[in-house]
Amino acid sequence: MDAMRKQLDVLMGANRNGDVREVNRKYYDRDVCRMYLVGLCPHELFQLTKMDMGPCPKVHSLQLRKEYEEARTKGVDNYDRELEDVIDRLIVECDKKISRALKRLDAEDAKAAIAISVSEVTQNEEIIELSKQIKEKLKEVDKYDLEGKTDFKIQALEEVEKLRSERAEKQSALLLEAFNKDRASLPQPLPNPPPLAPLPVAAPDPRTQEMINEKLKKAEDLGEQGMVDEAQKALEEAEALKKLPARQEPALDSSKYTAADVRITDQKLRVCDICGAFLSVYDSDRRLADHFGGKLHLGYMQIREKLTELQVLGIMFHILL
């Protein structure tokens, strides 16, 4: 039910049922979400992921956002700093998560994990153009939402998803190319290492050995009496007793393997410097595309872009003053 409700919120707005809280509301009221007014509420970014913050407790209204933008243009109010502080904390937490993960790796493995900047490798003119088109389409979504044109809004959202999928595929191809070069530089494990000789089976304990001797003696006596079947059964029981001690796995001969073989699993990891997820240089293009199109990655990409935008606006504001 929660998932369906969130999908309806996206398509028709959180106020689709005519919530009276928006009636006669002003953008500066305390129960209006200021982060949404500035352009990005973190509660909307990570829905149905492990970072899901739940529904925002405050009012989201495109009409109130429009009123705020008009007031901001006149220099009446500016809530940029509040949003900047919130998303900056989210980015700091993400960076801390990356640092904690890297500390669990050996020094060389950690160095390899951050050797490739995902954000830089997956940017070219084509990707930048697709990102611009996505932003323009999202503006259309808000426009149609404000005008109550649900059908046009749904159509625009579908186009946004197509553009995001196209961008994810192209980013995947760029990163895969970088990973192929990176993988070629990795130390490779020894091909088909020679089989290790099995260790001798440990001798039975004294009590078990005594039982074995008794079975063998019984088999000998039965054999002398001409009771072949019974003697054979006793011999089989003796052999079964010999196998009772647990077999030990052969110990690995460390001289046959290099340090690179031991750490090969860690060395293949590369960290995404946008969302903090670990990727593998052996990941397929499909796996990488799923990563770039995932809500977690897209959410962190949005807040990092928004933070840069707010910082630039802040610098311009101080210059104008």
Short mmCIF file of C-alpha atoms in Angstrom, two decimals:
data_model
loop_
_atom_site.label_atom_id
_atom_site.label_comp_id
_atom_site.label_asym_id
_atom_site.label_seq_id
_atom_site.Cartn_x
_atom_site.Cartn_y
_atom_site.Cartn_z
CA MET A 1 0.00 0.00 0.00
CA ASP A 2 2.83 2.42 0.84
CA ALA A 3 4.45 1.75 -2.53
CA MET A 4 1.17 2.40 -4.37
CA ARG A 5 0.56 5.56 -2.37
CA LYS A 6 4.01 6.90 -3.24
CA GLN A 7 3.49 6.18 -6.92
CA LEU A 8 0.19 8.05 -6.84
CA ASP A 9 1.90 10.96 -5.09
CA VAL A 10 4.41 11.15 -7.94
CA LEU A 11 1.75 11.01 -10.65
CA MET A 12 -1.01 13.11 -9.12
CA GLY A 13 0.66 15.02 -6.29
CA ALA A 14 0.58 14.45 -2.56
CA ASN A 15 -2.48 16.68 -2.40
CA ARG A 16 -4.46 14.57 -4.89
CA ASN A 17 -7.29 14.10 -2.37
CA GLY A 18 -7.76 17.82 -1.82
CA ASP A 19 -5.93 18.12 1.49
CA VAL A 20 -7.36 21.17 3.24
CA ARG A 21 -3.95 22.01 4.70
CA GLU A 22 -3.09 23.83 1.43
CA VAL A 23 -6.18 26.00 1.49
CA ASN A 24 -5.20 29.59 2.28
CA ARG A 25 -1.63 28.49 3.00
CA LYS A 26 1.32 30.83 2.53
CA TYR A 27 4.76 29.61 1.49
CA TYR A 28 6.29 30.93 4.73
CA ASP A 29 3.92 28.97 7.02
CA ARG A 30 5.72 26.65 9.44
CA ASP A 31 4.08 23.49 8.14
CA VAL A 32 5.25 24.12 4.55
CA CYS A 33 8.40 22.26 3.45
CA ARG A 34 11.06 24.86 2.77
CA MET A 35 13.37 22.34 1.12
CA TYR A 36 10.67 21.53 -1.40
CA LEU A 37 10.21 25.25 -2.06
CA VAL A 38 13.93 25.57 -2.87
CA GLY A 39 13.61 22.65 -5.27
CA LEU A 40 14.62 19.41 -3.57
CA CYS A 41 13.11 17.56 -0.61
CA PRO A 42 15.34 14.62 0.46
CA HIS A 43 12.23 12.66 1.51
CA GLU A 44 11.35 12.27 -2.18
CA LEU A 45 14.76 11.01 -3.31
CA PHE A 46 15.22 7.57 -1.77
CA GLN A 47 11.71 6.14 -1.69
CA LEU A 48 11.60 2.32 -1.38
CA THR A 49 15.37 2.07 -0.80
CA LYS A 50 17.41 1.41 2.34
CA MET A 51 17.78 5.21 2.65
CA ASP A 52 14.00 5.80 2.59
CA MET A 53 13.24 8.66 5.00
CA GLY A 54 9.51 8.12 4.90
CA PRO A 55 6.94 10.70 3.77
CA CYS A 56 7.74 14.34 4.42
CA PRO A 57 5.59 15.60 7.34
CA LYS A 58 5.25 19.05 5.77
CA VAL A 59 3.16 20.42 2.91
CA HIS A 60 4.49 20.16 -0.66
CA SER A 61 2.76 22.51 -3.07
CA LEU A 62 3.87 23.65 -6.51
CA GLN A 63 1.66 26.74 -6.16
CA LEU A 64 3.42 27.69 -2.93
CA ARG A 65 6.79 27.02 -4.58
CA LYS A 66 5.83 29.43 -7.35
CA GLU A 67 4.89 32.06 -4.77
CA TYR A 68 8.19 31.52 -2.95
CA GLU A 69 10.20 31.87 -6.18
CA GLU A 70 8.44 35.16 -6.92
CA ALA A 71 9.18 36.43 -3.40
CA ARG A 72 12.81 35.25 -3.62
CA THR A 73 13.27 37.13 -6.89
CA LYS A 74 12.18 40.28 -5.06
CA GLY A 75 14.64 39.57 -2.25
CA VAL A 76 11.94 38.92 0.35
CA ASP A 77 12.97 35.40 1.45
CA ASN A 78 15.75 32.93 0.69
CA TYR A 79 15.77 29.39 2.09
CA ASP A 80 18.76 28.17 0.04
CA ARG A 81 21.01 27.93 3.09
CA GLU A 82 18.60 25.61 4.92
CA LEU A 83 18.55 23.10 2.05
CA GLU A 84 22.31 23.42 1.60
CA ASP A 85 22.88 22.44 5.25
CA VAL A 86 20.57 19.40 4.98
CA ILE A 87 22.03 17.93 1.79
CA ASP A 88 25.57 18.73 2.91
CA ARG A 89 24.98 16.50 5.95
CA LEU A 90 23.71 13.72 3.67
CA ILE A 91 26.84 13.95 1.54
CA VAL A 92 29.10 13.96 4.61
CA GLU A 93 27.40 10.78 5.85
CA CYS A 94 27.85 9.16 2.44
CA ASP A 95 31.55 10.09 2.40
CA LYS A 96 31.96 8.70 5.92
CA LYS A 97 30.41 5.42 4.78
CA ILE A 98 32.95 5.26 1.95
CA SER A 99 35.82 5.93 4.39
CA ARG A 100 34.65 3.20 6.78
CA ALA A 101 34.42 0.71 3.92
CA LEU A 102 37.88 1.59 2.64
CA LYS A 103 39.38 1.12 6.11
CA ARG A 104 38.31 -2.52 5.99
CA LEU A 105 40.53 -3.03 2.95
CA ASP A 106 44.30 -3.28 2.85
CA ALA A 107 46.14 -0.08 1.95
CA GLU A 108 46.86 -1.18 -1.62
CA ASP A 109 43.29 -2.42 -2.13
CA ALA A 110 41.83 0.85 -0.79
CA LYS A 111 44.09 2.79 -3.14
CA ALA A 112 42.88 0.67 -6.06
CA ALA A 113 39.22 1.06 -5.00
CA ILE A 114 39.34 4.85 -5.51
CA ALA A 115 41.69 4.76 -8.50
CA ILE A 116 38.85 5.55 -10.90
CA SER A 117 36.55 8.54 -10.44
CA VAL A 118 33.15 7.26 -11.57
CA SER A 119 31.78 10.79 -11.80
CA GLU A 120 34.59 11.87 -14.15
CA VAL A 121 34.78 8.71 -16.27
CA THR A 122 31.04 8.72 -16.96
CA GLN A 123 30.83 12.33 -18.13
CA ASN A 124 31.10 13.44 -21.73
CA GLU A 125 29.21 15.88 -23.96
CA GLU A 126 26.52 13.33 -24.75
CA ILE A 127 25.88 12.53 -21.07
CA ILE A 128 25.78 16.22 -20.18
CA GLU A 129 23.26 16.85 -22.96
CA LEU A 130 21.04 13.98 -21.75
CA SER A 131 21.16 15.38 -18.21
CA LYS A 132 20.03 18.78 -19.52
CA GLN A 133 17.14 17.16 -21.38
CA ILE A 134 16.08 15.32 -18.20
CA LYS A 135 16.06 18.57 -16.21
CA GLU A 136 13.96 20.28 -18.88
CA LYS A 137 11.48 17.39 -18.91
CA LEU A 138 11.19 17.52 -15.12
CA LYS A 139 10.32 21.21 -15.39
CA GLU A 140 7.58 20.21 -17.84
CA VAL A 141 6.34 17.65 -15.29
CA ASP A 142 5.99 20.41 -12.66
CA LYS A 143 4.29 22.69 -15.19
CA TYR A 144 1.70 20.07 -16.12
CA ASP A 145 1.22 19.19 -12.45
CA LEU A 146 0.56 22.83 -11.59
CA GLU A 147 -1.93 23.10 -14.45
CA GLY A 148 -3.65 19.87 -13.48
CA LYS A 149 -2.84 18.16 -16.79
CA THR A 150 -2.31 14.65 -15.43
CA ASP A 151 -2.15 12.91 -18.82
CA PHE A 152 0.58 15.24 -20.06
CA LYS A 153 2.41 14.83 -16.75
CA ILE A 154 2.38 11.03 -17.06
CA GLN A 155 3.65 11.26 -20.63
CA ALA A 156 6.46 13.60 -19.57
CA LEU A 157 7.44 11.26 -16.72
CA GLU A 158 7.65 8.36 -19.15
CA GLU A 159 9.98 10.42 -21.35
CA VAL A 160 12.11 11.21 -18.29
CA GLU A 161 12.47 7.49 -17.56
CA LYS A 162 13.48 6.78 -21.17
CA LEU A 163 16.12 9.52 -21.05
CA ARG A 164 17.44 8.24 -17.73
CA SER A 165 17.66 4.69 -19.09
CA GLU A 166 19.52 5.94 -22.16
CA ARG A 167 21.92 7.90 -19.96
CA ALA A 168 22.47 4.91 -17.67
CA GLU A 169 23.30 2.67 -20.66
CA LYS A 170 25.82 5.17 -22.02
CA GLN A 171 27.39 5.70 -18.58
CA SER A 172 27.63 1.95 -18.19
CA ALA A 173 29.50 1.65 -21.50
CA LEU A 174 31.95 4.39 -20.49
CA LEU A 175 32.67 2.84 -17.10
CA LEU A 176 32.95 -0.65 -18.56
CA GLU A 177 35.60 0.61 -20.97
CA ALA A 178 37.54 2.10 -18.04
CA PHE A 179 37.13 -1.12 -16.03
CA ASN A 180 38.44 -3.22 -18.91
CA LYS A 181 41.65 -1.18 -18.93
CA ASP A 182 41.81 -1.29 -15.13
CA ARG A 183 41.26 -5.06 -15.05
CA ALA A 184 44.16 -5.64 -17.44
CA SER A 185 46.52 -4.08 -14.89
CA LEU A 186 45.42 -6.36 -12.04
CA PRO A 187 47.71 -9.21 -10.95
CA GLN A 188 46.14 -12.44 -12.15
CA PRO A 189 45.86 -15.64 -10.07
CA LEU A 190 47.95 -18.62 -11.12
CA PRO A 191 46.19 -20.58 -13.90
CA ASN A 192 45.19 -24.10 -12.87
CA PRO A 193 47.44 -24.48 -9.80
CA PRO A 194 48.80 -28.02 -9.41
CA PRO A 195 46.64 -30.26 -7.19
CA LEU A 196 47.87 -30.67 -3.65
CA ALA A 197 48.65 -34.14 -2.38
CA PRO A 198 46.07 -35.30 0.19
CA LEU A 199 47.25 -35.66 3.74
CA PRO A 200 47.35 -39.20 5.17
CA VAL A 201 44.27 -40.23 7.11
CA ALA A 202 44.79 -39.78 10.82
CA ALA A 203 45.13 -42.99 12.86
CA PRO A 204 42.05 -44.10 14.85
CA ASP A 205 41.96 -43.38 18.55
CA PRO A 206 42.84 -46.32 20.92
CA ARG A 207 39.21 -47.23 21.70
CA THR A 208 38.25 -47.36 18.00
CA GLN A 209 41.37 -49.37 17.19
CA GLU A 210 40.41 -51.89 19.89
CA MET A 211 36.95 -52.33 18.31
CA ILE A 212 38.57 -52.79 14.88
CA ASN A 213 40.84 -55.51 16.25
CA GLU A 214 37.84 -57.27 17.77
CA LYS A 215 35.97 -57.23 14.45
CA LEU A 216 39.02 -58.57 12.60
CA LYS A 217 39.45 -61.36 15.16
CA LYS A 218 35.74 -62.20 14.84
CA ALA A 219 36.02 -62.27 11.04
CA GLU A 220 39.00 -64.65 11.31
CA ASP A 221 37.15 -67.03 13.66
CA LEU A 222 34.03 -67.01 11.47
CA GLY A 223 36.15 -67.72 8.43
CA GLU A 224 37.73 -70.75 10.10
CA GLN A 225 34.20 -72.03 10.87
CA GLY A 226 33.23 -71.72 7.19
CA MET A 227 30.76 -68.91 7.84
CA VAL A 228 31.87 -66.80 4.87
CA ASP A 229 28.99 -64.33 4.75
CA GLU A 230 29.25 -63.54 8.46
CA ALA A 231 33.02 -63.16 8.19
CA GLN A 232 32.63 -60.77 5.27
CA LYS A 233 30.16 -58.69 7.25
CA ALA A 234 32.58 -58.43 10.17
CA LEU A 235 35.36 -57.29 7.82
CA GLU A 236 33.07 -54.61 6.39
CA GLU A 237 32.29 -53.37 9.90
CA ALA A 238 36.00 -53.21 10.65
CA GLU A 239 36.62 -51.15 7.51
CA ALA A 240 33.77 -48.81 8.46
CA LEU A 241 35.35 -48.26 11.89
CA LYS A 242 38.65 -47.34 10.25
CA LYS A 243 36.91 -44.49 8.44
CA LEU A 244 35.30 -43.03 11.55
CA PRO A 245 37.98 -40.41 12.34
CA ALA A 246 37.12 -37.14 10.52
CA ARG A 247 39.22 -36.54 7.48
CA GLN A 248 41.20 -33.32 7.59
CA GLU A 249 41.15 -30.99 4.58
CA PRO A 250 44.57 -30.67 2.98
CA ALA A 251 46.31 -27.53 4.12
CA LEU A 252 46.96 -24.94 1.44
CA ASP A 253 50.57 -24.66 0.44
CA SER A 254 51.04 -20.91 0.70
CA SER A 255 54.24 -21.10 -1.33
CA LYS A 256 52.17 -21.94 -4.43
CA TYR A 257 50.10 -18.73 -4.23
CA THR A 258 50.99 -15.05 -4.38
CA ALA A 259 49.68 -12.22 -2.21
CA ALA A 260 47.83 -10.99 -5.28
CA ASP A 261 45.89 -14.26 -5.46
CA VAL A 262 44.81 -13.93 -1.85
CA ARG A 263 43.63 -10.32 -2.23
CA ILE A 264 42.23 -10.58 -5.74
CA THR A 265 38.64 -10.29 -4.47
CA ASP A 266 39.33 -6.98 -2.71
CA GLN A 267 41.48 -5.60 -5.50
CA LYS A 268 38.68 -5.84 -8.03
CA LEU A 269 36.46 -3.44 -6.04
CA ARG A 270 35.96 0.15 -7.19
CA VAL A 271 33.96 2.70 -5.22
CA CYS A 272 31.33 4.96 -6.79
CA ASP A 273 32.30 8.45 -5.63
CA ILE A 274 28.71 9.63 -6.10
CA CYS A 275 26.65 7.23 -3.96
CA GLY A 276 29.34 5.18 -2.16
CA ALA A 277 28.38 1.80 -3.62
CA PHE A 278 31.15 -0.69 -4.39
CA LEU A 279 31.34 -1.93 -7.97
CA SER A 280 33.49 -4.68 -9.43
CA VAL A 281 35.75 -4.40 -12.44
CA TYR A 282 34.17 -7.71 -13.48
CA ASP A 283 30.59 -6.34 -13.42
CA SER A 284 28.62 -6.68 -16.65
CA ASP A 285 27.27 -3.70 -18.59
CA ARG A 286 23.75 -4.69 -17.41
CA ARG A 287 24.82 -4.61 -13.77
CA LEU A 288 26.48 -1.21 -14.21
CA ALA A 289 23.45 0.20 -16.04
CA ASP A 290 21.22 -0.94 -13.16
CA HIS A 291 23.53 0.91 -10.79
CA PHE A 292 23.40 4.19 -12.73
CA GLY A 293 19.62 3.94 -13.08
CA GLY A 294 19.03 3.01 -9.44
CA LYS A 295 17.21 5.34 -7.06
CA LEU A 296 20.11 5.47 -4.61
CA HIS A 297 22.63 6.59 -7.23
CA LEU A 298 20.18 9.02 -8.86
CA GLY A 299 19.26 10.45 -5.46
CA TYR A 300 22.86 11.16 -4.45
CA MET A 301 23.58 12.53 -7.92
CA GLN A 302 20.69 15.00 -7.50
CA ILE A 303 21.78 16.22 -4.09
CA ARG A 304 25.41 16.63 -5.20
CA GLU A 305 24.29 18.61 -8.26
CA LYS A 306 21.92 20.68 -6.11
CA LEU A 307 24.66 21.43 -3.58
CA THR A 308 26.96 22.66 -6.35
CA GLU A 309 24.12 24.79 -7.74
CA LEU A 310 23.39 26.34 -4.33
CA GLN A 311 27.07 27.06 -3.69
CA VAL A 312 27.41 28.79 -7.07
CA LEU A 313 24.30 30.86 -6.38
CA GLY A 314 25.69 31.76 -2.97
CA ILE A 315 28.95 32.98 -4.50
CA MET A 316 27.09 35.04 -7.11
CA PHE A 317 24.90 36.57 -4.39
CA HIS A 318 27.96 37.69 -2.39
CA ILE A 319 29.58 39.12 -5.53
CA LEU A 320 26.45 41.15 -6.29
CA LEU A 321 26.45 42.49 -2.74
#
